Short mmCIF file of C-alpha atoms in Angstrom, two decimals:
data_model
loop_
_atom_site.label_atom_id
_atom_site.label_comp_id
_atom_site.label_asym_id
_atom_site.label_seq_id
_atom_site.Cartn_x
_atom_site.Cartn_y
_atom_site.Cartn_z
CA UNK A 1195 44.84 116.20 129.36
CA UNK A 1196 44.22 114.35 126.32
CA UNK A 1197 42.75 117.03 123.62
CA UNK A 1198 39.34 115.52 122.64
CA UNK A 1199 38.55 115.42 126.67
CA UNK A 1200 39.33 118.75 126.80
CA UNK A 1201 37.23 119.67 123.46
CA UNK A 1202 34.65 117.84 125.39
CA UNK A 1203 34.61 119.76 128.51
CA UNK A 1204 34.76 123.13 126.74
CA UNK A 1205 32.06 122.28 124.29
CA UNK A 1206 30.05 121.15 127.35
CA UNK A 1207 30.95 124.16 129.78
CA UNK A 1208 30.00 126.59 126.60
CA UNK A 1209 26.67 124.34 126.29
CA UNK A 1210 25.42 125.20 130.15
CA UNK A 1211 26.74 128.64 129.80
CA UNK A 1212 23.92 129.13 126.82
CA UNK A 1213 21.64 127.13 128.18
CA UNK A 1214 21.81 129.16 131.60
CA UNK A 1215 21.90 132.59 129.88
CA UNK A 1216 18.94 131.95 127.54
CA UNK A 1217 16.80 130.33 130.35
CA UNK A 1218 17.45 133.17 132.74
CA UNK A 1219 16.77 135.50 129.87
CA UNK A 1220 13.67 134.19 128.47
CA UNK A 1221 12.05 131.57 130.64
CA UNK A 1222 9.92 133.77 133.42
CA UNK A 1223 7.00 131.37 134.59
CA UNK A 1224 7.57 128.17 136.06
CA UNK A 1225 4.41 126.59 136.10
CA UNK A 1226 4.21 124.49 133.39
CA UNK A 1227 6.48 122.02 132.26
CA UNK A 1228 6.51 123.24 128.54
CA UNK A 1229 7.81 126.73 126.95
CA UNK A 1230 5.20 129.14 126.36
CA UNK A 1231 5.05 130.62 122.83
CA UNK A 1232 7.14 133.49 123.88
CA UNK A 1233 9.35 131.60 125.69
CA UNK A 1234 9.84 129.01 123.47
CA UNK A 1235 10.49 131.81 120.41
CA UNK A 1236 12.76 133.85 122.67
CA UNK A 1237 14.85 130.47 123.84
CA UNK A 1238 14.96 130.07 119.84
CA UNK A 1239 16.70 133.66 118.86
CA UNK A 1240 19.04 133.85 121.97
CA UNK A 1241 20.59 130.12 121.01
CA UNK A 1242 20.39 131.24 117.00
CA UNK A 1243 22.21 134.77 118.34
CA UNK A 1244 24.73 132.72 120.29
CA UNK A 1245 25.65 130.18 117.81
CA UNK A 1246 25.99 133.19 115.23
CA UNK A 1247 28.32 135.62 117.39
CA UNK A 1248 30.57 132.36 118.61
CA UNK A 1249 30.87 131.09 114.39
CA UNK A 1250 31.82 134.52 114.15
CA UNK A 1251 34.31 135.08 116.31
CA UNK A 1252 36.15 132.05 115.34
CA UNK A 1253 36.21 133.04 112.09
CA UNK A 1254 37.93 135.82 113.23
CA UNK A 1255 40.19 134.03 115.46
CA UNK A 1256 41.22 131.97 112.74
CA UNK A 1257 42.16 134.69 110.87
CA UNK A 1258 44.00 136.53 113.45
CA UNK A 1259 45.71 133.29 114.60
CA UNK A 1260 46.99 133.09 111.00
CA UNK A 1261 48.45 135.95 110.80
CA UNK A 1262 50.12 135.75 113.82
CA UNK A 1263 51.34 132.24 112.94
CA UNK A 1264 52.90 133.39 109.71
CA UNK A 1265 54.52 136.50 111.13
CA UNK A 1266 55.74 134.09 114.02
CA UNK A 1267 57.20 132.07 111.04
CA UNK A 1268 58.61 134.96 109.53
CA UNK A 1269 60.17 136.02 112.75
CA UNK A 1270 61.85 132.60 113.00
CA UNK A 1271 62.77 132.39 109.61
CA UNK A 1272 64.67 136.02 109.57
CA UNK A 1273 66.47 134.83 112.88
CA UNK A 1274 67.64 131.50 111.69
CA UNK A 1275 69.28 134.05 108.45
CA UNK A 1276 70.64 136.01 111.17
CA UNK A 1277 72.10 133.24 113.19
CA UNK A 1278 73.54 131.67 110.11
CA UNK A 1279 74.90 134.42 109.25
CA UNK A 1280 76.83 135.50 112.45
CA UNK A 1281 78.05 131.92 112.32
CA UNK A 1282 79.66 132.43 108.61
CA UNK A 1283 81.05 135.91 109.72
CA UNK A 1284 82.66 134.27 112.69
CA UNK A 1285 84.58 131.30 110.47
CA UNK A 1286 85.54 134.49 108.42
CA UNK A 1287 86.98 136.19 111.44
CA UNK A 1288 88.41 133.03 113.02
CA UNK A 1289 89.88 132.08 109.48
CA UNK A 1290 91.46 135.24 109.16
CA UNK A 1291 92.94 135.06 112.40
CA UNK A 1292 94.57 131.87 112.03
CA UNK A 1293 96.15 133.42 108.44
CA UNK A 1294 97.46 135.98 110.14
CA UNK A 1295 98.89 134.33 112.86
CA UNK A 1296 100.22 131.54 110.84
CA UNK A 1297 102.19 134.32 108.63
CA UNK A 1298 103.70 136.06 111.32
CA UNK A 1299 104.95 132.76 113.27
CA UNK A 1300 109.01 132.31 112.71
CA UNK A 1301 110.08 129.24 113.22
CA UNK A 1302 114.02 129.18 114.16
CA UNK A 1303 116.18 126.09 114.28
CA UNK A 1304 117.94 125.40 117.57
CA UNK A 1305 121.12 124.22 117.38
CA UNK A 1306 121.98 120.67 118.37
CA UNK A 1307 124.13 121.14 121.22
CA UNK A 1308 121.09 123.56 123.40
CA UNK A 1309 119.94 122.41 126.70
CA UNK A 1310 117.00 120.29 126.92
CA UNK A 1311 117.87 118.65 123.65
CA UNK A 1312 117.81 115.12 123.10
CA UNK A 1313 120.66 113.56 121.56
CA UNK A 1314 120.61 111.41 118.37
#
């Protein structure tokens, strides 16, 4: 789903989740078609009280999610130095190996007339 569509639908499923909760809280009398004065102040502080607690916790969302983030990138970081590391100890190991085997091979001539020689 493309991301401002789905900005769209959140903001708007957030929008009739407030607007049910603050109607169901504060609106008691359906008889007229406008808020009364209590109503209409008590529709007022519940939206105000929303729109404060939601700017608050993304604030601290935000900061939570950056933390996480950076010890993420930490984690990643330290791994990739790990990783690079076990590769460079391995060429070490693999380096050695082929220096000692290449000091301990003998090579010995065979003479000329052996089977399975080709003649010249």
């Amino acid at each position: 789903m493309d991301t401002n569509l789905r900005n769209l639908k959140d903001f708007l499923t957030l929008y009739n989740k407030v607007t049910e909760l603050c109607f169901s809280r504060c609106v008691d009398n359906l008889n007229q078609r406008e808020l009364g004065g209590q109503e209409d102040v008590c529709v007022d502080r519940c939206v105000t009280k929303f729109a404060r607690f939601n700017q608050n916790m993304m604030k601290a969302y935000v900061d939570v999610q950056t933390t996480i983030n950076a010890k993420r990138m930490e984690e990643v970081e330290e791994n990739a130095r790990k990783a690079e590391q076990q590769q460079r100890e391995e060429r070490q190991r693999e380096d050695q190996r082929l220096k000692e085997a290449g000091s301990t091979t003998v090579l010995t001539p065979v003479p000329a007339n052996a089977a399975g020689n080709l003649p010249m």
